[in-house]
């Protein structure tokens, strides 16, 4: 496995819908602002070519940094998928371990005592925070994951709920920690606002997420098989940055690539961590076995291996 860091010195002191039966997340409709801007461009075209070009460039810039807030996410299906994966998660969560350790290193020197592990999964990093002497609340959308964490006595308290609607009062936590979880949120700005709300002044919010370009090899191969990518759409780095505007923050991108001996091992690694969920049901066409054979034939290999890349973003938000 190769780890390629774009900017490792910039640090301070998370899937996919890839099951052959699934669809990718629906893209949001254009915002009212975008529609108005497009109308403005149409009007400007009747006035002057130069002005039209300038307006079009402005619209393009605005579209680049707009965070799509209306992404359709089936939270019930996501929770069920991760609950089913609770028993196998720890043996398949290589990526989650690596990103979590990096994220932990960004905040472990913070003097705060209370930690919210938002999207705690099986509680692996809840336990790591406790080992550092922190009081930890394990918080997850999936009841199965939370039950597993409780059985492992990973935290001091356990809380079931949604990051976009955290059932905690304002200024309740010193450190909010969320490792590869916010990519499952329908509204990233809302999720970050909630984490900010429950964090005390002087506290810190640590998160990792997946960005656009993640799982692209798999998406390209599926595209050749049946014309659909079958992977979730992730926000761009610019959109993630836009969601952090208004907060004192730092973002660090990183690219991580895994190698697999075949497509079946690749798909099992994703299913093992619950990173699949059903949207539209089984599509007509090739059977499951036929689809996997076609997928393997379409997949671009590297030295006989099947690569799968993740575009990661580590975020630090300071609670002023």
PDB file of C-alpha atoms in Angstrom:
ATOM      1  CA  UNK A   1       0.000   0.000   0.000  1.00  0.00           C
ATOM      2  CA  UNK A   2       1.341   3.422  -0.943  1.00  0.00           C
ATOM      3  CA  UNK A   3       0.786   6.633   0.949  1.00  0.00           C
ATOM      4  CA  UNK A   4       1.413   9.835  -0.985  1.00  0.00           C
ATOM      5  CA  UNK A   5       1.125  13.097   0.947  1.00  0.00           C
ATOM      6  CA  UNK A   6       0.555  16.344  -0.964  1.00  0.00           C
ATOM      7  CA  UNK A   7       1.446  18.612   1.950  1.00  0.00           C
ATOM      8  CA  UNK A   8       2.438  16.703   5.116  1.00  0.00           C
ATOM      9  CA  UNK A   9       4.120  19.664   6.801  1.00  0.00           C
ATOM     10  CA  UNK A  10       0.941  21.707   6.753  1.00  0.00           C
ATOM     11  CA  UNK A  11      -0.571  19.755   9.663  1.00  0.00           C
ATOM     12  CA  UNK A  12      -0.915  21.415  13.064  1.00  0.00           C
ATOM     13  CA  UNK A  13       0.420  20.051  16.649  1.00  0.00           C
ATOM     14  CA  UNK A  14     -13.033   9.012   6.270  1.00  0.00           C
ATOM     15  CA  UNK A  15     -16.941   5.119   1.380  1.00  0.00           C
ATOM     16  CA  UNK A  16     -18.758   4.567  -1.259  1.00  0.00           C
ATOM     17  CA  UNK A  17     -21.919   3.269  -2.819  1.00  0.00           C
ATOM     18  CA  UNK A  18     -20.143   0.586  -4.810  1.00  0.00           C
ATOM     19  CA  UNK A  19     -22.296  -2.505  -4.463  1.00  0.00           C
ATOM     20  CA  UNK A  20     -23.327  -3.648  -7.982  1.00  0.00           C
ATOM     21  CA  UNK A  21     -26.940  -3.179  -6.895  1.00  0.00           C
ATOM     22  CA  UNK A  22     -26.665   0.474  -5.911  1.00  0.00           C
ATOM     23  CA  UNK A  23     -26.914   3.899  -7.464  1.00  0.00           C
ATOM     24  CA  UNK A  24     -24.742   6.953  -6.845  1.00  0.00           C
ATOM     25  CA  UNK A  25     -26.005   9.844  -4.689  1.00  0.00           C
ATOM     26  CA  UNK A  26     -28.285  12.247  -6.511  1.00  0.00           C
ATOM     27  CA  UNK A  27     -26.623  15.518  -7.310  1.00  0.00           C
ATOM     28  CA  UNK A  28     -28.283  18.597  -5.930  1.00  0.00           C
ATOM     29  CA  UNK A  29     -30.320  20.869  -8.106  1.00  0.00           C
ATOM     30  CA  UNK A  30     -28.770  24.227  -8.971  1.00  0.00           C
ATOM     31  CA  UNK A  31     -29.212  26.850  -6.275  1.00  0.00           C
ATOM     32  CA  UNK A  32     -31.420  29.883  -6.842  1.00  0.00           C
ATOM     33  CA  UNK A  33     -28.273  31.992  -6.963  1.00  0.00           C
ATOM     34  CA  UNK A  34     -26.884  29.864  -9.811  1.00  0.00           C
ATOM     35  CA  UNK A  35     -30.157  30.066 -11.750  1.00  0.00           C
ATOM     36  CA  UNK A  36     -30.253  33.840 -11.384  1.00  0.00           C
ATOM     37  CA  UNK A  37     -26.617  34.087 -12.474  1.00  0.00           C
ATOM     38  CA  UNK A  38     -27.338  31.991 -15.554  1.00  0.00           C
ATOM     39  CA  UNK A  39     -30.229  34.257 -16.470  1.00  0.00           C
ATOM     40  CA  UNK A  40     -27.949  37.230 -16.036  1.00  0.00           C
ATOM     41  CA  UNK A  41     -25.436  35.649 -18.407  1.00  0.00           C
ATOM     42  CA  UNK A  42     -28.179  35.146 -21.004  1.00  0.00           C
ATOM     43  CA  UNK A  43     -29.159  38.824 -20.768  1.00  0.00           C
ATOM     44  CA  UNK A  44     -25.566  40.007 -20.958  1.00  0.00           C
ATOM     45  CA  UNK A  45     -25.051  38.074 -24.200  1.00  0.00           C
ATOM     46  CA  UNK A  46     -27.382  40.524 -25.939  1.00  0.00           C
ATOM     47  CA  UNK A  47     -25.342  43.492 -24.756  1.00  0.00           C
ATOM     48  CA  UNK A  48     -21.645  42.793 -25.160  1.00  0.00           C
ATOM     49  CA  UNK A  49     -19.494  39.727 -25.769  1.00  0.00           C
ATOM     50  CA  UNK A  50     -16.776  40.868 -23.401  1.00  0.00           C
ATOM     51  CA  UNK A  51     -19.195  41.436 -20.563  1.00  0.00           C
ATOM     52  CA  UNK A  52     -20.822  38.060 -21.169  1.00  0.00           C
ATOM     53  CA  UNK A  53     -17.493  36.278 -20.874  1.00  0.00           C
ATOM     54  CA  UNK A  54     -16.743  38.082 -17.635  1.00  0.00           C
ATOM     55  CA  UNK A  55     -20.100  37.133 -16.131  1.00  0.00           C
ATOM     56  CA  UNK A  56     -19.699  33.517 -17.220  1.00  0.00           C
ATOM     57  CA  UNK A  57     -16.324  33.373 -15.506  1.00  0.00           C
ATOM     58  CA  UNK A  58     -17.902  34.744 -12.338  1.00  0.00           C
ATOM     59  CA  UNK A  59     -20.622  32.109 -12.469  1.00  0.00           C
ATOM     60  CA  UNK A  60     -18.019  29.375 -12.986  1.00  0.00           C
ATOM     61  CA  UNK A  61     -16.106  30.528  -9.907  1.00  0.00           C
ATOM     62  CA  UNK A  62     -19.276  30.624  -7.820  1.00  0.00           C
ATOM     63  CA  UNK A  63     -20.206  27.115  -8.921  1.00  0.00           C
ATOM     64  CA  UNK A  64     -16.752  25.858  -7.972  1.00  0.00           C
ATOM     65  CA  UNK A  65     -17.078  26.851  -4.320  1.00  0.00           C
ATOM     66  CA  UNK A  66     -20.811  26.251  -3.818  1.00  0.00           C
ATOM     67  CA  UNK A  67     -21.474  23.479  -1.307  1.00  0.00           C
ATOM     68  CA  UNK A  68     -24.405  21.389  -2.475  1.00  0.00           C
ATOM     69  CA  UNK A  69     -26.678  21.362   0.559  1.00  0.00           C
ATOM     70  CA  UNK A  70     -29.490  19.237  -0.857  1.00  0.00           C
ATOM     71  CA  UNK A  71     -27.660  15.963  -1.531  1.00  0.00           C
ATOM     72  CA  UNK A  72     -30.086  13.087  -1.018  1.00  0.00           C
ATOM     73  CA  UNK A  73     -28.781  10.751   1.670  1.00  0.00           C
ATOM     74  CA  UNK A  74     -30.718   7.749   2.998  1.00  0.00           C
ATOM     75  CA  UNK A  75     -29.634   7.885   6.636  1.00  0.00           C
ATOM     76  CA  UNK A  76     -31.681   4.809   7.572  1.00  0.00           C
ATOM     77  CA  UNK A  77     -29.954   2.725   4.892  1.00  0.00           C
ATOM     78  CA  UNK A  78     -26.534   4.060   5.902  1.00  0.00           C
ATOM     79  CA  UNK A  79     -27.157   3.242   9.563  1.00  0.00           C
ATOM     80  CA  UNK A  80     -28.331  -0.275   8.639  1.00  0.00           C
ATOM     81  CA  UNK A  81     -25.289  -0.904   6.412  1.00  0.00           C
ATOM     82  CA  UNK A  82     -22.838   0.145   9.114  1.00  0.00           C
ATOM     83  CA  UNK A  83     -24.726  -1.795  11.780  1.00  0.00           C
ATOM     84  CA  UNK A  84     -24.426  -4.950   9.664  1.00  0.00           C
ATOM     85  CA  UNK A  85     -20.685  -4.333   9.282  1.00  0.00           C
ATOM     86  CA  UNK A  86     -20.020  -3.866  13.002  1.00  0.00           C
ATOM     87  CA  UNK A  87     -18.645  -7.381  13.494  1.00  0.00           C
ATOM     88  CA  UNK A  88     -16.235  -7.242  10.543  1.00  0.00           C
ATOM     89  CA  UNK A  89     -15.363  -3.558  10.620  1.00  0.00           C
ATOM     90  CA  UNK A  90     -12.192  -3.665  12.693  1.00  0.00           C
ATOM     91  CA  UNK A  91     -10.566  -6.327  10.504  1.00  0.00           C
ATOM     92  CA  UNK A  92     -11.255  -4.350   7.294  1.00  0.00           C
ATOM     93  CA  UNK A  93     -10.756  -0.777   8.453  1.00  0.00           C
ATOM     94  CA  UNK A  94      -7.157  -0.220   7.337  1.00  0.00           C
ATOM     95  CA  UNK A  95      -7.863   3.200   5.847  1.00  0.00           C
ATOM     96  CA  UNK A  96      -9.892   4.296   8.864  1.00  0.00           C
ATOM     97  CA  UNK A  97      -7.065   3.340  11.210  1.00  0.00           C
ATOM     98  CA  UNK A  98      -4.490   5.322   9.264  1.00  0.00           C
ATOM     99  CA  UNK A  99      -6.619   8.451   8.945  1.00  0.00           C
ATOM    100  CA  UNK A 100      -7.736   8.213  12.568  1.00  0.00           C
ATOM    101  CA  UNK A 101      -4.187   8.016  13.898  1.00  0.00           C
ATOM    102  CA  UNK A 102      -3.218  11.039  11.814  1.00  0.00           C
ATOM    103  CA  UNK A 103      -6.246  12.953  13.078  1.00  0.00           C
ATOM    104  CA  UNK A 104      -5.582  11.934  16.670  1.00  0.00           C
ATOM    105  CA  UNK A 105      -2.055  13.279  16.362  1.00  0.00           C
ATOM    106  CA  UNK A 106      -3.402  16.697  15.416  1.00  0.00           C
ATOM    107  CA  UNK A 107      -5.279  17.110  18.681  1.00  0.00           C
ATOM    108  CA  UNK A 108      -3.866  14.820  21.337  1.00  0.00           C
ATOM    109  CA  UNK A 109      -1.853  17.632  22.955  1.00  0.00           C
ATOM    110  CA  UNK A 110      -4.975  19.691  23.557  1.00  0.00           C
ATOM    111  CA  UNK A 111      -5.570  20.261  27.268  1.00  0.00           C
ATOM    112  CA  UNK A 112      -9.324  19.636  27.067  1.00  0.00           C
ATOM    113  CA  UNK A 113     -10.773  16.703  28.971  1.00  0.00           C
ATOM    114  CA  UNK A 114     -14.062  15.878  27.234  1.00  0.00           C
ATOM    115  CA  UNK A 115     -14.134  14.310  23.752  1.00  0.00           C
ATOM    116  CA  UNK A 116     -17.048  13.659  21.409  1.00  0.00           C
ATOM    117  CA  UNK A 117     -16.159  10.839  19.007  1.00  0.00           C
ATOM    118  CA  UNK A 118     -18.665  11.729  16.279  1.00  0.00           C
ATOM    119  CA  UNK A 119     -19.166   8.735  14.012  1.00  0.00           C
ATOM    120  CA  UNK A 120     -17.368   6.492  16.479  1.00  0.00           C
ATOM    121  CA  UNK A 121     -18.000   3.223  14.661  1.00  0.00           C
ATOM    122  CA  UNK A 122     -16.865   0.310  16.794  1.00  0.00           C
ATOM    123  CA  UNK A 123     -15.250   2.688  19.277  1.00  0.00           C
ATOM    124  CA  UNK A 124     -11.615   2.081  18.341  1.00  0.00           C
ATOM    125  CA  UNK A 125     -10.666   5.755  18.643  1.00  0.00           C
ATOM    126  CA  UNK A 126     -12.982   6.346  21.579  1.00  0.00           C
ATOM    127  CA  UNK A 127     -10.781   3.847  23.389  1.00  0.00           C
ATOM    128  CA  UNK A 128      -7.618   5.557  22.105  1.00  0.00           C
ATOM    129  CA  UNK A 129      -8.806   8.893  23.514  1.00  0.00           C
ATOM    130  CA  UNK A 130      -9.606   7.265  26.862  1.00  0.00           C
ATOM    131  CA  UNK A 131      -6.068   5.884  26.972  1.00  0.00           C
ATOM    132  CA  UNK A 132      -4.921   9.515  26.784  1.00  0.00           C
ATOM    133  CA  UNK A 133      -6.918  10.312  29.913  1.00  0.00           C
ATOM    134  CA  UNK A 134      -9.930  11.908  28.228  1.00  0.00           C
ATOM    135  CA  UNK A 135     -13.600  11.457  29.106  1.00  0.00           C
ATOM    136  CA  UNK A 136     -15.243  10.219  25.912  1.00  0.00           C
ATOM    137  CA  UNK A 137     -18.754  10.193  24.484  1.00  0.00           C
ATOM    138  CA  UNK A 138     -19.082   7.637  21.683  1.00  0.00           C
ATOM    139  CA  UNK A 139     -21.622   9.019  19.188  1.00  0.00           C
ATOM    140  CA  UNK A 140     -22.918   7.243  16.082  1.00  0.00           C
ATOM    141  CA  UNK A 141     -25.857   7.045  13.699  1.00  0.00           C
ATOM    142  CA  UNK A 142     -25.733   3.223  13.587  1.00  0.00           C
ATOM    143  CA  UNK A 143     -27.174   1.456  16.618  1.00  0.00           C
ATOM    144  CA  UNK A 144     -25.210  -1.701  15.751  1.00  0.00           C
ATOM    145  CA  UNK A 145     -21.917   0.158  15.817  1.00  0.00           C
ATOM    146  CA  UNK A 146     -22.781   1.858  19.093  1.00  0.00           C
ATOM    147  CA  UNK A 147     -23.756  -1.481  20.667  1.00  0.00           C
ATOM    148  CA  UNK A 148     -20.417  -2.925  19.598  1.00  0.00           C
ATOM    149  CA  UNK A 149     -18.573   0.037  21.144  1.00  0.00           C
ATOM    150  CA  UNK A 150     -20.541  -0.404  24.366  1.00  0.00           C
ATOM    151  CA  UNK A 151     -19.723  -4.119  24.502  1.00  0.00           C
ATOM    152  CA  UNK A 152     -16.046  -3.217  24.160  1.00  0.00           C
ATOM    153  CA  UNK A 153     -16.398  -0.587  26.927  1.00  0.00           C
ATOM    154  CA  UNK A 154     -14.748   1.838  24.521  1.00  0.00           C
ATOM    155  CA  UNK A 155     -16.140   5.061  26.030  1.00  0.00           C
ATOM    156  CA  UNK A 156     -17.555   6.624  29.162  1.00  0.00           C
ATOM    157  CA  UNK A 157     -20.931   7.423  27.600  1.00  0.00           C
ATOM    158  CA  UNK A 158     -22.795   6.393  24.445  1.00  0.00           C
ATOM    159  CA  UNK A 159     -25.066   8.531  22.307  1.00  0.00           C
ATOM    160  CA  UNK A 160     -27.171   7.549  19.284  1.00  0.00           C
ATOM    161  CA  UNK A 161     -27.869  10.264  16.738  1.00  0.00           C
ATOM    162  CA  UNK A 162     -27.020  12.299  13.658  1.00  0.00           C
ATOM    163  CA  UNK A 163     -24.039  14.658  13.372  1.00  0.00           C
ATOM    164  CA  UNK A 164     -26.307  17.179  11.651  1.00  0.00           C
ATOM    165  CA  UNK A 165     -28.501  17.241  14.778  1.00  0.00           C
ATOM    166  CA  UNK A 166     -26.280  16.487  17.781  1.00  0.00           C
ATOM    167  CA  UNK A 167     -28.388  15.886  20.931  1.00  0.00           C
ATOM    168  CA  UNK A 168     -26.074  17.865  23.209  1.00  0.00           C
ATOM    169  CA  UNK A 169     -26.296  21.398  24.662  1.00  0.00           C
ATOM    170  CA  UNK A 170     -24.122  24.279  23.483  1.00  0.00           C
ATOM    171  CA  UNK A 171     -20.499  24.422  24.667  1.00  0.00           C
ATOM    172  CA  UNK A 172     -20.544  20.902  26.145  1.00  0.00           C
ATOM    173  CA  UNK A 173     -17.339  19.411  24.681  1.00  0.00           C
ATOM    174  CA  UNK A 174     -13.639  20.336  24.591  1.00  0.00           C
ATOM    175  CA  UNK A 175     -12.607  18.217  21.582  1.00  0.00           C
ATOM    176  CA  UNK A 176     -14.839  17.050  18.743  1.00  0.00           C
ATOM    177  CA  UNK A 177     -13.263  14.212  16.774  1.00  0.00           C
ATOM    178  CA  UNK A 178     -14.848  12.858  13.582  1.00  0.00           C
ATOM    179  CA  UNK A 179     -12.892  10.365  11.505  1.00  0.00           C
ATOM    180  CA  UNK A 180     -14.268   9.589   8.017  1.00  0.00           C
ATOM    181  CA  UNK A 181     -17.885  10.246   8.982  1.00  0.00           C
ATOM    182  CA  UNK A 182     -18.990  13.649   7.674  1.00  0.00           C
ATOM    183  CA  UNK A 183     -18.921  12.460   4.045  1.00  0.00           C
ATOM    184  CA  UNK A 184     -22.161  10.640   4.901  1.00  0.00           C
ATOM    185  CA  UNK A 185     -23.859  13.912   5.860  1.00  0.00           C
ATOM    186  CA  UNK A 186     -26.365  15.525   3.510  1.00  0.00           C
ATOM    187  CA  UNK A 187     -25.259  19.029   4.529  1.00  0.00           C
ATOM    188  CA  UNK A 188     -21.595  19.470   5.465  1.00  0.00           C
ATOM    189  CA  UNK A 189     -21.956  23.132   6.602  1.00  0.00           C
ATOM    190  CA  UNK A 190     -24.766  22.067   8.945  1.00  0.00           C
ATOM    191  CA  UNK A 191     -22.679  19.212  10.342  1.00  0.00           C
ATOM    192  CA  UNK A 192     -19.689  21.478  10.993  1.00  0.00           C
ATOM    193  CA  UNK A 193     -21.970  24.106  12.540  1.00  0.00           C
ATOM    194  CA  UNK A 194     -23.301  21.489  14.957  1.00  0.00           C
ATOM    195  CA  UNK A 195     -19.802  20.353  15.922  1.00  0.00           C
ATOM    196  CA  UNK A 196     -18.853  24.002  16.431  1.00  0.00           C
ATOM    197  CA  UNK A 197     -21.977  24.646  18.525  1.00  0.00           C
ATOM    198  CA  UNK A 198     -21.316  21.859  21.031  1.00  0.00           C
ATOM    199  CA  UNK A 199     -17.606  22.742  21.388  1.00  0.00           C
ATOM    200  CA  UNK A 200     -16.497  25.063  24.186  1.00  0.00           C
ATOM    201  CA  UNK A 201     -14.513  28.217  23.497  1.00  0.00           C
ATOM    202  CA  UNK A 202     -10.855  27.332  23.274  1.00  0.00           C
ATOM    203  CA  UNK A 203     -11.776  23.849  22.084  1.00  0.00           C
ATOM    204  CA  UNK A 204     -10.948  22.171  18.807  1.00  0.00           C
ATOM    205  CA  UNK A 205     -12.803  20.274  16.078  1.00  0.00           C
ATOM    206  CA  UNK A 206     -10.900  17.575  14.194  1.00  0.00           C
ATOM    207  CA  UNK A 207     -12.359  15.883  11.145  1.00  0.00           C
ATOM    208  CA  UNK A 208     -11.292  13.805   8.186  1.00  0.00           C
ATOM    209  CA  UNK A 209     -13.384  13.212   5.095  1.00  0.00           C
ATOM    210  CA  UNK A 210     -13.280  11.976   1.510  1.00  0.00           C
ATOM    211  CA  UNK A 211     -13.085  14.428  -1.379  1.00  0.00           C
ATOM    212  CA  UNK A 212     -13.899  14.326  -5.081  1.00  0.00           C
ATOM    213  CA  UNK A 213     -11.698  11.853  -6.954  1.00  0.00           C
ATOM    214  CA  UNK A 214     -12.024   9.146  -4.327  1.00  0.00           C
ATOM    215  CA  UNK A 215     -12.683   5.649  -5.737  1.00  0.00           C
ATOM    216  CA  UNK A 216     -12.246   6.985  -9.256  1.00  0.00           C
ATOM    217  CA  UNK A 217     -10.660   3.780 -10.585  1.00  0.00           C
ATOM    218  CA  UNK A 218     -13.725   1.836  -9.510  1.00  0.00           C
ATOM    219  CA  UNK A 219     -16.080   4.447 -10.942  1.00  0.00           C
ATOM    220  CA  UNK A 220     -14.312   4.415 -14.305  1.00  0.00           C
ATOM    221  CA  UNK A 221     -14.464   0.632 -14.512  1.00  0.00           C
ATOM    222  CA  UNK A 222     -18.173   0.544 -13.692  1.00  0.00           C
ATOM    223  CA  UNK A 223     -18.751   3.241 -16.301  1.00  0.00           C
ATOM    224  CA  UNK A 224     -17.368   0.892 -18.943  1.00  0.00           C
ATOM    225  CA  UNK A 225     -19.541  -2.000 -17.735  1.00  0.00           C
ATOM    226  CA  UNK A 226     -22.979  -0.372 -17.711  1.00  0.00           C
ATOM    227  CA  UNK A 227     -22.597   3.377 -18.158  1.00  0.00           C
ATOM    228  CA  UNK A 228     -22.961   4.175 -14.425  1.00  0.00           C
ATOM    229  CA  UNK A 229     -20.234   4.941 -11.912  1.00  0.00           C
ATOM    230  CA  UNK A 230     -21.803   3.242  -8.858  1.00  0.00           C
ATOM    231  CA  UNK A 231     -19.739   5.318  -6.423  1.00  0.00           C
ATOM    232  CA  UNK A 232     -20.885   8.197  -4.275  1.00  0.00           C
ATOM    233  CA  UNK A 233     -20.206  11.777  -5.302  1.00  0.00           C
ATOM    234  CA  UNK A 234     -17.916  13.486  -2.807  1.00  0.00           C
ATOM    235  CA  UNK A 235     -17.481  17.216  -2.334  1.00  0.00           C
ATOM    236  CA  UNK A 236     -14.455  18.898  -3.889  1.00  0.00           C
ATOM    237  CA  UNK A 237     -11.673  20.364  -1.779  1.00  0.00           C
ATOM    238  CA  UNK A 238     -12.980  23.824  -2.720  1.00  0.00           C
ATOM    239  CA  UNK A 239     -16.476  22.940  -1.494  1.00  0.00           C
ATOM    240  CA  UNK A 240     -15.113  21.544   1.764  1.00  0.00           C
ATOM    241  CA  UNK A 241     -13.135  24.765   2.173  1.00  0.00           C
ATOM    242  CA  UNK A 242     -16.278  26.802   1.542  1.00  0.00           C
ATOM    243  CA  UNK A 243     -18.063  24.873   4.300  1.00  0.00           C
ATOM    244  CA  UNK A 244     -15.282  25.910   6.703  1.00  0.00           C
ATOM    245  CA  UNK A 245     -15.474  29.604   5.860  1.00  0.00           C
ATOM    246  CA  UNK A 246     -16.389  31.672   8.885  1.00  0.00           C
ATOM    247  CA  UNK A 247     -14.250  29.529  11.175  1.00  0.00           C
ATOM    248  CA  UNK A 248     -10.539  29.746  11.877  1.00  0.00           C
ATOM    249  CA  UNK A 249      -9.420  26.518  10.281  1.00  0.00           C
ATOM    250  CA  UNK A 250      -6.782  24.535   8.442  1.00  0.00           C
ATOM    251  CA  UNK A 251      -7.295  21.904   5.744  1.00  0.00           C
ATOM    252  CA  UNK A 252      -4.696  19.430   4.533  1.00  0.00           C
ATOM    253  CA  UNK A 253      -5.299  17.172   1.493  1.00  0.00           C
ATOM    254  CA  UNK A 254      -3.711  13.758   1.175  1.00  0.00           C
ATOM    255  CA  UNK A 255      -3.927  10.955  -1.370  1.00  0.00           C
ATOM    256  CA  UNK A 256      -3.954   7.349  -0.237  1.00  0.00           C
ATOM    257  CA  UNK A 257      -3.991   4.287  -2.472  1.00  0.00           C
ATOM    258  CA  UNK A 258      -4.702   0.650  -1.693  1.00  0.00           C
ATOM    259  CA  UNK A 259      -3.813  -2.317  -3.906  1.00  0.00           C
ATOM    260  CA  UNK A 260      -5.859  -5.518  -4.202  1.00  0.00           C
ATOM    261  CA  UNK A 261      -5.190  -8.864  -5.930  1.00  0.00           C
ATOM    262  CA  UNK A 262      -8.609  -8.875  -7.626  1.00  0.00           C
ATOM    263  CA  UNK A 263     -11.909  -7.018  -7.814  1.00  0.00           C
ATOM    264  CA  UNK A 264     -13.642  -9.349  -5.363  1.00  0.00           C
ATOM    265  CA  UNK A 265     -11.096  -8.541  -2.639  1.00  0.00           C
ATOM    266  CA  UNK A 266     -11.494  -4.843  -3.447  1.00  0.00           C
ATOM    267  CA  UNK A 267     -15.286  -4.975  -3.152  1.00  0.00           C
ATOM    268  CA  UNK A 268     -15.148  -7.037   0.040  1.00  0.00           C
ATOM    269  CA  UNK A 269     -12.877  -4.456   1.643  1.00  0.00           C
ATOM    270  CA  UNK A 270     -15.532  -1.810   1.044  1.00  0.00           C
ATOM    271  CA  UNK A 271     -18.404  -3.993   2.200  1.00  0.00           C
ATOM    272  CA  UNK A 272     -16.424  -5.020   5.273  1.00  0.00           C
ATOM    273  CA  UNK A 273     -16.500  -1.471   6.590  1.00  0.00           C
ATOM    274  CA  UNK A 274     -20.147  -0.910   5.668  1.00  0.00           C
ATOM    275  CA  UNK A 275     -19.314   1.452   2.825  1.00  0.00           C
ATOM    276  CA  UNK A 276     -22.246   0.415   0.662  1.00  0.00           C
ATOM    277  CA  UNK A 277     -25.934   1.246   0.883  1.00  0.00           C
ATOM    278  CA  UNK A 278     -28.944   0.505  -1.259  1.00  0.00           C
ATOM    279  CA  UNK A 279     -30.604   3.305  -3.225  1.00  0.00           C
ATOM    280  CA  UNK A 280     -32.592   2.022  -6.188  1.00  0.00           C
ATOM    281  CA  UNK A 281     -32.355  -1.748  -5.847  1.00  0.00           C
ATOM    282  CA  UNK A 282     -30.964  -4.261  -8.330  1.00  0.00           C
ATOM    283  CA  UNK A 283     -30.709  -3.107 -11.897  1.00  0.00           C
ATOM    284  CA  UNK A 284     -31.784  -5.216 -14.837  1.00  0.00           C
ATOM    285  CA  UNK A 285     -29.011  -6.691 -16.939  1.00  0.00           C
ATOM    286  CA  UNK A 286     -26.021  -8.802 -16.033  1.00  0.00           C
ATOM    287  CA  UNK A 287     -26.170 -11.117 -13.028  1.00  0.00           C
ATOM    288  CA  UNK A 288     -23.992 -10.401 -10.001  1.00  0.00           C
ATOM    289  CA  UNK A 289     -21.272 -12.835 -11.091  1.00  0.00           C
ATOM    290  CA  UNK A 290     -21.331 -11.599 -14.682  1.00  0.00           C
ATOM    291  CA  UNK A 291     -21.102  -8.012 -13.518  1.00  0.00           C
ATOM    292  CA  UNK A 292     -18.055  -8.707 -11.345  1.00  0.00           C
ATOM    293  CA  UNK A 293     -16.335 -10.559 -14.209  1.00  0.00           C
ATOM    294  CA  UNK A 294     -17.071  -7.616 -16.521  1.00  0.00           C
ATOM    295  CA  UNK A 295     -15.866  -5.190 -13.849  1.00  0.00           C
ATOM    296  CA  UNK A 296     -12.571  -7.029 -13.431  1.00  0.00           C
ATOM    297  CA  UNK A 297     -12.024  -7.046 -17.200  1.00  0.00           C
ATOM    298  CA  UNK A 298     -12.723  -3.304 -17.400  1.00  0.00           C
ATOM    299  CA  UNK A 299     -10.561  -2.346 -14.401  1.00  0.00           C
ATOM    300  CA  UNK A 300      -7.204  -0.689 -15.110  1.00  0.00           C
ATOM    301  CA  UNK A 301      -4.494  -2.551 -13.225  1.00  0.00           C
ATOM    302  CA  UNK A 302      -1.044  -1.543 -11.973  1.00  0.00           C
ATOM    303  CA  UNK A 303       1.625  -4.243 -12.030  1.00  0.00           C
ATOM    304  CA  UNK A 304      -1.095  -6.881 -11.853  1.00  0.00           C
ATOM    305  CA  UNK A 305      -2.809  -5.236  -8.884  1.00  0.00           C
ATOM    306  CA  UNK A 306      -6.168  -3.455  -8.676  1.00  0.00           C
ATOM    307  CA  UNK A 307      -5.649   0.047  -7.242  1.00  0.00           C
ATOM    308  CA  UNK A 308      -8.230   2.040  -5.296  1.00  0.00           C
ATOM    309  CA  UNK A 309      -7.469   5.673  -4.456  1.00  0.00           C
ATOM    310  CA  UNK A 310      -8.859   7.946  -1.771  1.00  0.00           C
ATOM    311  CA  UNK A 311      -8.594  11.732  -1.783  1.00  0.00           C
ATOM    312  CA  UNK A 312      -8.574  12.620   1.883  1.00  0.00           C
ATOM    313  CA  UNK A 313      -8.986  15.957   3.619  1.00  0.00           C
ATOM    314  CA  UNK A 314      -7.967  16.551   7.229  1.00  0.00           C
ATOM    315  CA  UNK A 315      -9.626  19.533   8.869  1.00  0.00           C
ATOM    316  CA  UNK A 316      -8.906  21.439  12.071  1.00  0.00           C
ATOM    317  CA  UNK A 317     -11.381  24.080  13.239  1.00  0.00           C
ATOM    318  CA  UNK A 318     -10.534  26.233  16.236  1.00  0.00           C
ATOM    319  CA  UNK A 319     -13.416  27.175  18.540  1.00  0.00           C
ATOM    320  CA  UNK A 320     -12.956  30.907  19.204  1.00  0.00           C
TER     321      UNK A 320
END
